[in-house]
Amino acid sequence: MKLLVRAALVAVTLAAWGVAASPASAAPVSPAVVGGTRAAQGEFPFVVRLSMGCGGALYSPTIVLTAAHCVSRTGTNTSITATLGSVDLQSSSRITVRSNYVYQAPGYNGNGKDWALIRLASPVTSLATLPLATTTAYDSGTFTIVGWGAASEGGAQQRYLLKATVPFVSDTTCNSRTMYNGEVIASDEICAGYASGGTDTCQGDSGGPMFRRDAGNAWIQVGIVSWGDGCARPNKPGVYSQVSTFAANIKAAAASLGG
Ligand code: ARG
Protein backbone atom coordinates (compact mmCIF):
# COMPACT_ATOMS: atom_id res chain seq x y z
CA MET A 1 0.00 0.00 0.00
CA LYS A 2 1.03 3.59 -0.41
CA LEU A 3 3.04 4.98 2.44
CA LEU A 4 1.11 8.07 3.40
CA VAL A 5 3.34 11.09 3.24
CA ARG A 6 2.11 12.61 6.47
CA ALA A 7 3.01 9.43 8.30
CA ALA A 8 6.33 9.42 6.49
CA LEU A 9 7.16 12.93 7.67
CA VAL A 10 6.44 11.97 11.27
CA ALA A 11 8.57 8.89 10.81
CA VAL A 12 11.40 10.98 9.46
CA THR A 13 11.20 13.33 12.41
CA LEU A 14 11.32 10.43 14.82
CA ALA A 15 14.05 8.71 12.85
CA ALA A 16 16.13 11.88 13.05
CA TRP A 17 16.11 11.35 16.79
CA GLY A 18 16.97 7.71 16.48
CA VAL A 19 13.46 6.57 17.34
CA ALA A 20 12.05 3.70 15.36
CA ALA A 21 8.60 4.49 14.04
CA SER A 22 6.10 2.21 12.37
CA PRO A 23 3.24 3.98 10.65
CA ALA A 24 0.17 1.81 10.85
CA SER A 25 -0.13 2.04 7.09
CA ALA A 26 3.30 0.66 6.32
CA ALA A 27 6.04 -1.69 7.33
CA PRO A 28 8.67 -0.32 9.71
CA VAL A 29 10.51 2.58 8.19
CA SER A 30 14.25 2.53 7.73
CA PRO A 31 17.12 4.91 7.00
CA ALA A 32 18.64 6.76 3.93
CA VAL A 33 19.56 5.49 0.50
CA VAL A 34 19.40 1.69 0.61
CA GLY A 35 22.06 -0.26 -1.26
CA GLY A 36 24.21 2.84 -1.69
CA THR A 37 27.81 3.82 -1.22
CA ARG A 38 29.42 6.98 0.13
CA ALA A 39 29.45 9.97 -2.21
CA ALA A 40 32.78 11.73 -2.60
CA GLN A 41 33.18 15.25 -1.25
CA GLY A 42 32.12 17.64 -4.02
CA GLU A 43 30.65 14.93 -6.24
CA PHE A 44 27.09 16.29 -5.94
CA PRO A 45 27.56 19.89 -4.78
CA PHE A 46 23.88 20.75 -5.20
CA VAL A 47 22.53 18.30 -2.61
CA VAL A 48 20.98 19.87 0.50
CA ARG A 49 20.02 18.47 3.89
CA LEU A 50 17.03 20.14 5.53
CA SER A 51 16.57 20.24 9.29
CA MET A 52 13.09 18.72 9.29
CA GLY A 53 14.70 15.49 8.07
CA CYS A 54 14.40 15.86 4.32
CA GLY A 55 16.66 16.37 1.35
CA GLY A 56 16.62 19.03 -1.33
CA ALA A 57 18.51 20.36 -4.31
CA LEU A 58 19.97 23.81 -4.85
CA TYR A 59 17.97 25.28 -7.74
CA SER A 60 19.51 28.76 -7.50
CA PRO A 61 21.73 30.48 -4.93
CA THR A 62 18.66 31.26 -2.81
CA ILE A 63 16.18 28.51 -3.70
CA VAL A 64 16.10 24.86 -2.59
CA LEU A 65 13.71 22.48 -4.36
CA THR A 66 12.23 19.82 -2.06
CA ALA A 67 9.01 17.84 -1.60
CA ALA A 68 5.66 19.38 -0.65
CA HIS A 69 5.22 16.70 2.01
CA CYS A 70 8.39 17.98 3.73
CA VAL A 71 6.76 21.34 4.51
CA SER A 72 3.41 22.30 5.97
CA ARG A 73 2.33 25.41 4.12
CA THR A 74 3.25 28.42 2.02
CA GLY A 75 4.43 31.46 3.96
CA THR A 76 7.17 33.07 5.99
CA ASN A 77 9.25 30.40 7.69
CA THR A 78 12.56 31.04 9.43
CA SER A 79 12.69 27.70 11.23
CA ILE A 80 14.37 25.49 8.62
CA THR A 81 18.13 25.09 8.50
CA ALA A 82 19.69 24.00 5.22
CA THR A 83 23.07 22.27 5.37
CA LEU A 84 25.13 22.30 2.18
CA GLY A 85 28.61 21.89 0.80
CA SER A 86 29.69 18.81 2.70
CA VAL A 87 28.94 15.10 2.43
CA ASP A 88 29.57 15.01 6.21
CA LEU A 89 26.75 16.74 8.06
CA GLN A 90 29.12 17.31 10.99
CA SER A 91 31.99 18.73 8.99
CA SER A 92 33.36 22.05 10.22
CA SER A 93 33.44 23.16 6.57
CA ARG A 94 29.72 22.65 6.01
CA ILE A 95 27.54 25.63 5.12
CA THR A 96 24.37 26.22 7.13
CA VAL A 97 21.73 28.75 6.12
CA ARG A 98 18.31 29.52 7.52
CA SER A 99 15.14 29.64 5.49
CA ASN A 100 13.05 32.76 5.28
CA TYR A 101 10.10 31.56 3.16
CA VAL A 102 8.44 28.31 2.10
CA TYR A 103 6.35 27.81 -1.05
CA GLN A 104 4.29 24.62 -1.19
CA ALA A 105 2.93 23.51 -4.57
CA PRO A 106 -0.55 25.02 -4.97
CA GLY A 107 -3.25 22.39 -4.60
CA TYR A 108 -0.98 19.87 -2.89
CA ASN A 109 -3.18 17.40 -1.01
CA GLY A 110 -0.97 14.36 -0.54
CA ASN A 111 -1.54 12.98 -4.03
CA GLY A 112 0.86 14.17 -6.71
CA LYS A 113 2.18 17.75 -6.93
CA ASP A 114 4.81 16.80 -4.36
CA TRP A 115 7.17 19.75 -4.72
CA ALA A 116 8.01 22.83 -2.70
CA LEU A 117 10.56 25.64 -2.61
CA ILE A 118 12.52 26.90 0.37
CA ARG A 119 14.05 30.36 0.11
CA LEU A 120 17.34 30.82 1.90
CA ALA A 121 18.00 33.91 4.01
CA SER A 122 21.34 34.44 2.29
CA PRO A 123 22.53 33.24 -1.12
CA VAL A 124 24.91 30.31 -1.49
CA THR A 125 27.06 31.20 -4.49
CA SER A 126 29.93 28.78 -3.91
CA LEU A 127 28.06 25.65 -4.98
CA ALA A 128 26.82 24.44 -8.36
CA THR A 129 23.05 24.38 -8.81
CA LEU A 130 21.05 21.52 -10.37
CA PRO A 131 19.04 22.44 -13.50
CA LEU A 132 15.54 21.02 -13.99
CA ALA A 133 14.55 18.66 -16.77
CA THR A 134 12.12 20.84 -18.71
CA THR A 135 10.92 18.15 -21.14
CA THR A 136 10.43 14.39 -20.88
CA ALA A 137 13.56 13.81 -22.96
CA TYR A 138 15.48 12.56 -19.93
CA ASP A 139 12.65 10.74 -18.18
CA SER A 140 14.21 7.33 -18.86
CA GLY A 141 17.51 5.55 -18.49
CA THR A 142 19.57 5.30 -15.33
CA PHE A 143 19.18 7.76 -12.50
CA THR A 144 21.35 8.73 -9.55
CA ILE A 145 19.72 8.98 -6.12
CA VAL A 146 21.34 10.51 -3.04
CA GLY A 147 20.51 11.28 0.56
CA TRP A 148 21.26 11.20 4.25
CA GLY A 149 18.14 9.17 4.99
CA ALA A 150 17.92 5.60 6.16
CA ALA A 151 20.29 3.00 4.71
CA SER A 152 17.83 0.18 5.37
CA GLU A 153 14.10 0.04 5.98
CA GLY A 154 13.61 1.19 9.58
CA GLY A 155 17.25 2.24 9.95
CA ALA A 156 18.89 5.40 11.21
CA GLN A 157 19.52 8.66 9.40
CA GLN A 158 23.04 8.93 8.05
CA ARG A 159 25.91 11.28 8.81
CA TYR A 160 27.53 10.82 5.38
CA LEU A 161 25.77 11.30 2.03
CA LEU A 162 24.98 8.05 0.26
CA LYS A 163 24.49 7.54 -3.47
CA ALA A 164 23.16 4.80 -5.74
CA THR A 165 21.84 4.35 -9.25
CA VAL A 166 18.43 2.96 -10.20
CA PRO A 167 16.77 2.25 -13.55
CA PHE A 168 13.64 3.97 -14.86
CA VAL A 169 10.39 2.03 -14.45
CA SER A 170 7.55 2.93 -16.83
CA ASP A 171 4.21 4.16 -15.48
CA THR A 172 2.53 1.08 -16.94
CA THR A 173 4.90 -1.29 -15.18
CA CYS A 174 4.85 0.73 -11.96
CA ASN A 175 1.06 0.69 -11.91
CA SER A 176 0.81 -3.03 -12.63
CA ARG A 177 -0.88 -5.29 -10.07
CA THR A 178 2.41 -6.62 -8.72
CA MET A 179 3.75 -3.12 -8.20
CA TYR A 180 1.51 -0.19 -7.24
CA ASN A 181 -1.73 -1.35 -8.81
CA GLY A 182 -2.85 2.04 -10.12
CA GLU A 183 -1.69 4.19 -7.20
CA VAL A 184 0.94 6.05 -9.22
CA ILE A 185 -0.22 9.31 -10.82
CA ALA A 186 1.35 8.93 -14.25
CA SER A 187 1.39 12.64 -15.09
CA ASP A 188 2.94 13.72 -11.81
CA GLU A 189 5.15 10.79 -10.82
CA ILE A 190 8.05 8.79 -12.22
CA CYS A 191 9.18 5.44 -10.81
CA ALA A 192 12.69 4.05 -10.51
CA GLY A 193 14.15 0.91 -9.02
CA TYR A 194 14.94 -2.75 -9.62
CA ALA A 195 12.16 -5.33 -9.74
CA SER A 196 14.36 -7.37 -7.42
CA GLY A 197 14.62 -4.47 -4.94
CA GLY A 198 17.78 -3.85 -2.95
CA THR A 199 18.47 -0.23 -4.00
CA ASP A 200 16.17 2.67 -3.23
CA THR A 201 15.70 5.95 -1.45
CA CYS A 202 14.16 5.67 2.00
CA GLN A 203 12.80 7.67 4.93
CA GLY A 204 14.70 10.94 5.26
CA ASP A 205 15.62 11.09 1.59
CA SER A 206 12.32 12.75 0.72
CA GLY A 207 12.64 15.99 -1.17
CA GLY A 208 16.08 15.10 -2.44
CA PRO A 209 16.86 14.99 -6.15
CA MET A 210 16.92 12.11 -8.59
CA PHE A 211 19.08 13.08 -11.56
CA ARG A 212 21.00 11.92 -14.62
CA ARG A 213 23.34 13.26 -17.26
CA ASP A 214 21.92 15.28 -20.15
CA ALA A 215 23.14 15.29 -23.75
CA GLY A 216 25.93 17.66 -22.79
CA ASN A 217 26.98 15.42 -19.86
CA ALA A 218 25.65 17.87 -17.28
CA TRP A 219 23.55 16.72 -14.32
CA ILE A 220 19.84 17.40 -14.73
CA GLN A 221 17.09 16.82 -12.17
CA VAL A 222 14.32 14.45 -13.26
CA GLY A 223 12.75 13.56 -9.91
CA ILE A 224 12.09 14.53 -6.29
CA VAL A 225 12.00 11.73 -3.69
CA SER A 226 8.33 11.29 -2.81
CA TRP A 227 7.17 7.86 -1.60
CA GLY A 228 7.36 4.08 -1.76
CA ASP A 229 6.07 0.98 -0.02
CA GLY A 230 8.80 0.35 2.52
CA CYS A 231 12.26 0.72 1.04
CA ALA A 232 14.03 -1.34 -1.59
CA ARG A 233 11.42 -4.11 -1.49
CA PRO A 234 11.03 -6.32 -4.55
CA ASN A 235 8.45 -4.92 -6.99
CA LYS A 236 8.15 -1.68 -5.01
CA PRO A 237 10.17 0.95 -6.89
CA GLY A 238 10.72 4.40 -5.48
CA VAL A 239 8.15 6.96 -6.64
CA TYR A 240 9.42 10.44 -7.48
CA SER A 241 7.75 13.68 -8.45
CA GLN A 242 8.20 14.08 -12.20
CA VAL A 243 10.19 17.29 -12.49
CA SER A 244 9.52 17.75 -16.21
CA THR A 245 5.79 18.02 -15.46
CA PHE A 246 6.32 20.82 -12.96
CA ALA A 247 9.39 22.56 -14.37
CA ALA A 248 7.52 25.58 -15.70
CA ASN A 249 5.59 25.98 -12.44
CA ILE A 250 8.74 25.60 -10.37
CA LYS A 251 10.55 28.16 -12.48
CA ALA A 252 7.70 30.66 -12.21
CA ALA A 253 7.36 30.13 -8.46
CA ALA A 254 11.11 30.56 -7.96
CA ALA A 255 11.01 33.79 -9.95
CA SER A 256 8.11 35.02 -7.82
CA LEU A 257 10.29 34.44 -4.74
CA GLY A 258 13.06 36.47 -6.30
CA GLY A 259 15.31 33.54 -7.00
N1 ARG B 1 8.39 9.69 2.07
C1 ARG B 1 9.75 9.35 2.44
C2 ARG B 1 10.39 10.48 3.23
O1 ARG B 1 9.67 11.28 3.79
C3 ARG B 1 10.57 8.92 1.26
C4 ARG B 1 10.18 7.59 0.86
C5 ARG B 1 10.93 7.09 -0.30
N2 ARG B 1 10.67 5.68 -0.31
C6 ARG B 1 11.11 4.86 -1.23
N3 ARG B 1 10.88 3.58 -1.07
N4 ARG B 1 11.73 5.27 -2.30
O2 ARG B 1 11.57 10.51 3.44
CSV table of C-alpha atoms and ligand atoms in Angstrom, one decimal:
chain,number,residue,atom,x,y,z
A,1,MET,CA,0.0,0.0,0.0
A,2,LYS,CA,1.0,3.6,-0.4
A,3,LEU,CA,3.0,5.0,2.4
A,4,LEU,CA,1.1,8.1,3.4
A,5,VAL,CA,3.3,11.1,3.2
A,6,ARG,CA,2.1,12.6,6.5
A,7,ALA,CA,3.0,9.4,8.3
A,8,ALA,CA,6.3,9.4,6.5
A,9,LEU,CA,7.2,12.9,7.7
A,10,VAL,CA,6.4,12.0,11.3
A,11,ALA,CA,8.6,8.9,10.8
A,12,VAL,CA,11.4,11.0,9.5
A,13,THR,CA,11.2,13.3,12.4
A,14,LEU,CA,11.3,10.4,14.8
A,15,ALA,CA,14.0,8.7,12.9
A,16,ALA,CA,16.1,11.9,13.0
A,17,TRP,CA,16.1,11.4,16.8
A,18,GLY,CA,17.0,7.7,16.5
A,19,VAL,CA,13.5,6.6,17.3
A,20,ALA,CA,12.0,3.7,15.4
A,21,ALA,CA,8.6,4.5,14.0
A,22,SER,CA,6.1,2.2,12.4
A,23,PRO,CA,3.2,4.0,10.6
A,24,ALA,CA,0.2,1.8,10.8
A,25,SER,CA,-0.1,2.0,7.1
A,26,ALA,CA,3.3,0.7,6.3
A,27,ALA,CA,6.0,-1.7,7.3
A,28,PRO,CA,8.7,-0.3,9.7
A,29,VAL,CA,10.5,2.6,8.2
A,30,SER,CA,14.2,2.5,7.7
A,31,PRO,CA,17.1,4.9,7.0
A,32,ALA,CA,18.6,6.8,3.9
A,33,VAL,CA,19.6,5.5,0.5
A,34,VAL,CA,19.4,1.7,0.6
A,35,GLY,CA,22.1,-0.3,-1.3
A,36,GLY,CA,24.2,2.8,-1.7
A,37,THR,CA,27.8,3.8,-1.2
A,38,ARG,CA,29.4,7.0,0.1
A,39,ALA,CA,29.4,10.0,-2.2
A,40,ALA,CA,32.8,11.7,-2.6
A,41,GLN,CA,33.2,15.3,-1.2
A,42,GLY,CA,32.1,17.6,-4.0
A,43,GLU,CA,30.6,14.9,-6.2
A,44,PHE,CA,27.1,16.3,-5.9
A,45,PRO,CA,27.6,19.9,-4.8
A,46,PHE,CA,23.9,20.8,-5.2
A,47,VAL,CA,22.5,18.3,-2.6
A,48,VAL,CA,21.0,19.9,0.5
A,49,ARG,CA,20.0,18.5,3.9
A,50,LEU,CA,17.0,20.1,5.5
A,51,SER,CA,16.6,20.2,9.3
A,52,MET,CA,13.1,18.7,9.3
A,53,GLY,CA,14.7,15.5,8.1
A,54,CYS,CA,14.4,15.9,4.3
A,55,GLY,CA,16.7,16.4,1.3
A,56,GLY,CA,16.6,19.0,-1.3
A,57,ALA,CA,18.5,20.4,-4.3
A,58,LEU,CA,20.0,23.8,-4.9
A,59,TYR,CA,18.0,25.3,-7.7
A,60,SER,CA,19.5,28.8,-7.5
A,61,PRO,CA,21.7,30.5,-4.9
A,62,THR,CA,18.7,31.3,-2.8
A,63,ILE,CA,16.2,28.5,-3.7
A,64,VAL,CA,16.1,24.9,-2.6
A,65,LEU,CA,13.7,22.5,-4.4
A,66,THR,CA,12.2,19.8,-2.1
A,67,ALA,CA,9.0,17.8,-1.6
A,68,ALA,CA,5.7,19.4,-0.7
A,69,HIS,CA,5.2,16.7,2.0
A,70,CYS,CA,8.4,18.0,3.7
A,71,VAL,CA,6.8,21.3,4.5
A,72,SER,CA,3.4,22.3,6.0
A,73,ARG,CA,2.3,25.4,4.1
A,74,THR,CA,3.2,28.4,2.0
A,75,GLY,CA,4.4,31.5,4.0
A,76,THR,CA,7.2,33.1,6.0
A,77,ASN,CA,9.3,30.4,7.7
A,78,THR,CA,12.6,31.0,9.4
A,79,SER,CA,12.7,27.7,11.2
A,80,ILE,CA,14.4,25.5,8.6
A,81,THR,CA,18.1,25.1,8.5
A,82,ALA,CA,19.7,24.0,5.2
A,83,THR,CA,23.1,22.3,5.4
A,84,LEU,CA,25.1,22.3,2.2
A,85,GLY,CA,28.6,21.9,0.8
A,86,SER,CA,29.7,18.8,2.7
A,87,VAL,CA,28.9,15.1,2.4
A,88,ASP,CA,29.6,15.0,6.2
A,89,LEU,CA,26.8,16.7,8.1
A,90,GLN,CA,29.1,17.3,11.0
A,91,SER,CA,32.0,18.7,9.0
A,92,SER,CA,33.4,22.1,10.2
A,93,SER,CA,33.4,23.2,6.6
A,94,ARG,CA,29.7,22.6,6.0
A,95,ILE,CA,27.5,25.6,5.1
A,96,THR,CA,24.4,26.2,7.1
A,97,VAL,CA,21.7,28.8,6.1
A,98,ARG,CA,18.3,29.5,7.5
A,99,SER,CA,15.1,29.6,5.5
A,100,ASN,CA,13.0,32.8,5.3
A,101,TYR,CA,10.1,31.6,3.2
A,102,VAL,CA,8.4,28.3,2.1
A,103,TYR,CA,6.4,27.8,-1.0
A,104,GLN,CA,4.3,24.6,-1.2
A,105,ALA,CA,2.9,23.5,-4.6
A,106,PRO,CA,-0.5,25.0,-5.0
A,107,GLY,CA,-3.3,22.4,-4.6
A,108,TYR,CA,-1.0,19.9,-2.9
A,109,ASN,CA,-3.2,17.4,-1.0
A,110,GLY,CA,-1.0,14.4,-0.5
A,111,ASN,CA,-1.5,13.0,-4.0
A,112,GLY,CA,0.9,14.2,-6.7
A,113,LYS,CA,2.2,17.7,-6.9
A,114,ASP,CA,4.8,16.8,-4.4
A,115,TRP,CA,7.2,19.8,-4.7
A,116,ALA,CA,8.0,22.8,-2.7
A,117,LEU,CA,10.6,25.6,-2.6
A,118,ILE,CA,12.5,26.9,0.4
A,119,ARG,CA,14.0,30.4,0.1
A,120,LEU,CA,17.3,30.8,1.9
A,121,ALA,CA,18.0,33.9,4.0
A,122,SER,CA,21.3,34.4,2.3
A,123,PRO,CA,22.5,33.2,-1.1
A,124,VAL,CA,24.9,30.3,-1.5
A,125,THR,CA,27.1,31.2,-4.5
A,126,SER,CA,29.9,28.8,-3.9
A,127,LEU,CA,28.1,25.6,-5.0
A,128,ALA,CA,26.8,24.4,-8.4
A,129,THR,CA,23.1,24.4,-8.8
A,130,LEU,CA,21.0,21.5,-10.4
A,131,PRO,CA,19.0,22.4,-13.5
A,132,LEU,CA,15.5,21.0,-14.0
A,133,ALA,CA,14.6,18.7,-16.8
A,134,THR,CA,12.1,20.8,-18.7
A,135,THR,CA,10.9,18.2,-21.1
A,136,THR,CA,10.4,14.4,-20.9
A,137,ALA,CA,13.6,13.8,-23.0
A,138,TYR,CA,15.5,12.6,-19.9
A,139,ASP,CA,12.6,10.7,-18.2
A,140,SER,CA,14.2,7.3,-18.9
A,141,GLY,CA,17.5,5.6,-18.5
A,142,THR,CA,19.6,5.3,-15.3
A,143,PHE,CA,19.2,7.8,-12.5
A,144,THR,CA,21.3,8.7,-9.6
A,145,ILE,CA,19.7,9.0,-6.1
A,146,VAL,CA,21.3,10.5,-3.0
A,147,GLY,CA,20.5,11.3,0.6
A,148,TRP,CA,21.3,11.2,4.3
A,149,GLY,CA,18.1,9.2,5.0
A,150,ALA,CA,17.9,5.6,6.2
A,151,ALA,CA,20.3,3.0,4.7
A,152,SER,CA,17.8,0.2,5.4
A,153,GLU,CA,14.1,0.0,6.0
A,154,GLY,CA,13.6,1.2,9.6
A,155,GLY,CA,17.2,2.2,9.9
A,156,ALA,CA,18.9,5.4,11.2
A,157,GLN,CA,19.5,8.7,9.4
A,158,GLN,CA,23.0,8.9,8.0
A,159,ARG,CA,25.9,11.3,8.8
A,160,TYR,CA,27.5,10.8,5.4
A,161,LEU,CA,25.8,11.3,2.0
A,162,LEU,CA,25.0,8.0,0.3
A,163,LYS,CA,24.5,7.5,-3.5
A,164,ALA,CA,23.2,4.8,-5.7
A,165,THR,CA,21.8,4.4,-9.3
A,166,VAL,CA,18.4,3.0,-10.2
A,167,PRO,CA,16.8,2.2,-13.6
A,168,PHE,CA,13.6,4.0,-14.9
A,169,VAL,CA,10.4,2.0,-14.5
A,170,SER,CA,7.6,2.9,-16.8
A,171,ASP,CA,4.2,4.2,-15.5
A,172,THR,CA,2.5,1.1,-16.9
A,173,THR,CA,4.9,-1.3,-15.2
A,174,CYS,CA,4.9,0.7,-12.0
A,175,ASN,CA,1.1,0.7,-11.9
A,176,SER,CA,0.8,-3.0,-12.6
A,177,ARG,CA,-0.9,-5.3,-10.1
A,178,THR,CA,2.4,-6.6,-8.7
A,179,MET,CA,3.7,-3.1,-8.2
A,180,TYR,CA,1.5,-0.2,-7.2
A,181,ASN,CA,-1.7,-1.4,-8.8
A,182,GLY,CA,-2.8,2.0,-10.1
A,183,GLU,CA,-1.7,4.2,-7.2
A,184,VAL,CA,0.9,6.0,-9.2
A,185,ILE,CA,-0.2,9.3,-10.8
A,186,ALA,CA,1.4,8.9,-14.2
A,187,SER,CA,1.4,12.6,-15.1
A,188,ASP,CA,2.9,13.7,-11.8
A,189,GLU,CA,5.2,10.8,-10.8
A,190,ILE,CA,8.1,8.8,-12.2
A,191,CYS,CA,9.2,5.4,-10.8
A,192,ALA,CA,12.7,4.0,-10.5
A,193,GLY,CA,14.2,0.9,-9.0
A,194,TYR,CA,14.9,-2.7,-9.6
A,195,ALA,CA,12.2,-5.3,-9.7
A,196,SER,CA,14.4,-7.4,-7.4
A,197,GLY,CA,14.6,-4.5,-4.9
A,198,GLY,CA,17.8,-3.8,-2.9
A,199,THR,CA,18.5,-0.2,-4.0
A,200,ASP,CA,16.2,2.7,-3.2
A,201,THR,CA,15.7,6.0,-1.5
A,202,CYS,CA,14.2,5.7,2.0
A,203,GLN,CA,12.8,7.7,4.9
A,204,GLY,CA,14.7,10.9,5.3
A,205,ASP,CA,15.6,11.1,1.6
A,206,SER,CA,12.3,12.8,0.7
A,207,GLY,CA,12.6,16.0,-1.2
A,208,GLY,CA,16.1,15.1,-2.4
A,209,PRO,CA,16.9,15.0,-6.1
A,210,MET,CA,16.9,12.1,-8.6
A,211,PHE,CA,19.1,13.1,-11.6
A,212,ARG,CA,21.0,11.9,-14.6
A,213,ARG,CA,23.3,13.3,-17.3
A,214,ASP,CA,21.9,15.3,-20.1
A,215,ALA,CA,23.1,15.3,-23.7
A,216,GLY,CA,25.9,17.7,-22.8
A,217,ASN,CA,27.0,15.4,-19.9
A,218,ALA,CA,25.6,17.9,-17.3
A,219,TRP,CA,23.6,16.7,-14.3
A,220,ILE,CA,19.8,17.4,-14.7
A,221,GLN,CA,17.1,16.8,-12.2
A,222,VAL,CA,14.3,14.5,-13.3
A,223,GLY,CA,12.7,13.6,-9.9
A,224,ILE,CA,12.1,14.5,-6.3
A,225,VAL,CA,12.0,11.7,-3.7
A,226,SER,CA,8.3,11.3,-2.8
A,227,TRP,CA,7.2,7.9,-1.6
A,228,GLY,CA,7.4,4.1,-1.8
A,229,ASP,CA,6.1,1.0,0.0
A,230,GLY,CA,8.8,0.4,2.5
A,231,CYS,CA,12.3,0.7,1.0
A,232,ALA,CA,14.0,-1.3,-1.6
A,233,ARG,CA,11.4,-4.1,-1.5
A,234,PRO,CA,11.0,-6.3,-4.6
A,235,ASN,CA,8.5,-4.9,-7.0
A,236,LYS,CA,8.2,-1.7,-5.0
A,237,PRO,CA,10.2,1.0,-6.9
A,238,GLY,CA,10.7,4.4,-5.5
A,239,VAL,CA,8.2,7.0,-6.6
A,240,TYR,CA,9.4,10.4,-7.5
A,241,SER,CA,7.8,13.7,-8.5
A,242,GLN,CA,8.2,14.1,-12.2
A,243,VAL,CA,10.2,17.3,-12.5
A,244,SER,CA,9.5,17.7,-16.2
A,245,THR,CA,5.8,18.0,-15.5
A,246,PHE,CA,6.3,20.8,-13.0
A,247,ALA,CA,9.4,22.6,-14.4
A,248,ALA,CA,7.5,25.6,-15.7
A,249,ASN,CA,5.6,26.0,-12.4
A,250,ILE,CA,8.7,25.6,-10.4
A,251,LYS,CA,10.6,28.2,-12.5
A,252,ALA,CA,7.7,30.7,-12.2
A,253,ALA,CA,7.4,30.1,-8.5
A,254,ALA,CA,11.1,30.6,-8.0
A,255,ALA,CA,11.0,33.8,-10.0
A,256,SER,CA,8.1,35.0,-7.8
A,257,LEU,CA,10.3,34.4,-4.7
A,258,GLY,CA,13.1,36.5,-6.3
A,259,GLY,CA,15.3,33.5,-7.0
B,1,ARG,N1,8.4,9.7,2.1
B,1,ARG,C1,9.7,9.4,2.4
B,1,ARG,C2,10.4,10.5,3.2
B,1,ARG,O1,9.7,11.3,3.8
B,1,ARG,C3,10.6,8.9,1.3
B,1,ARG,C4,10.2,7.6,0.9
B,1,ARG,C5,10.9,7.1,-0.3
B,1,ARG,N2,10.7,5.7,-0.3
B,1,ARG,C6,11.1,4.9,-1.2
B,1,ARG,N3,10.9,3.6,-1.1
B,1,ARG,N4,11.7,5.3,-2.3
B,1,ARG,O2,11.6,10.5,3.4
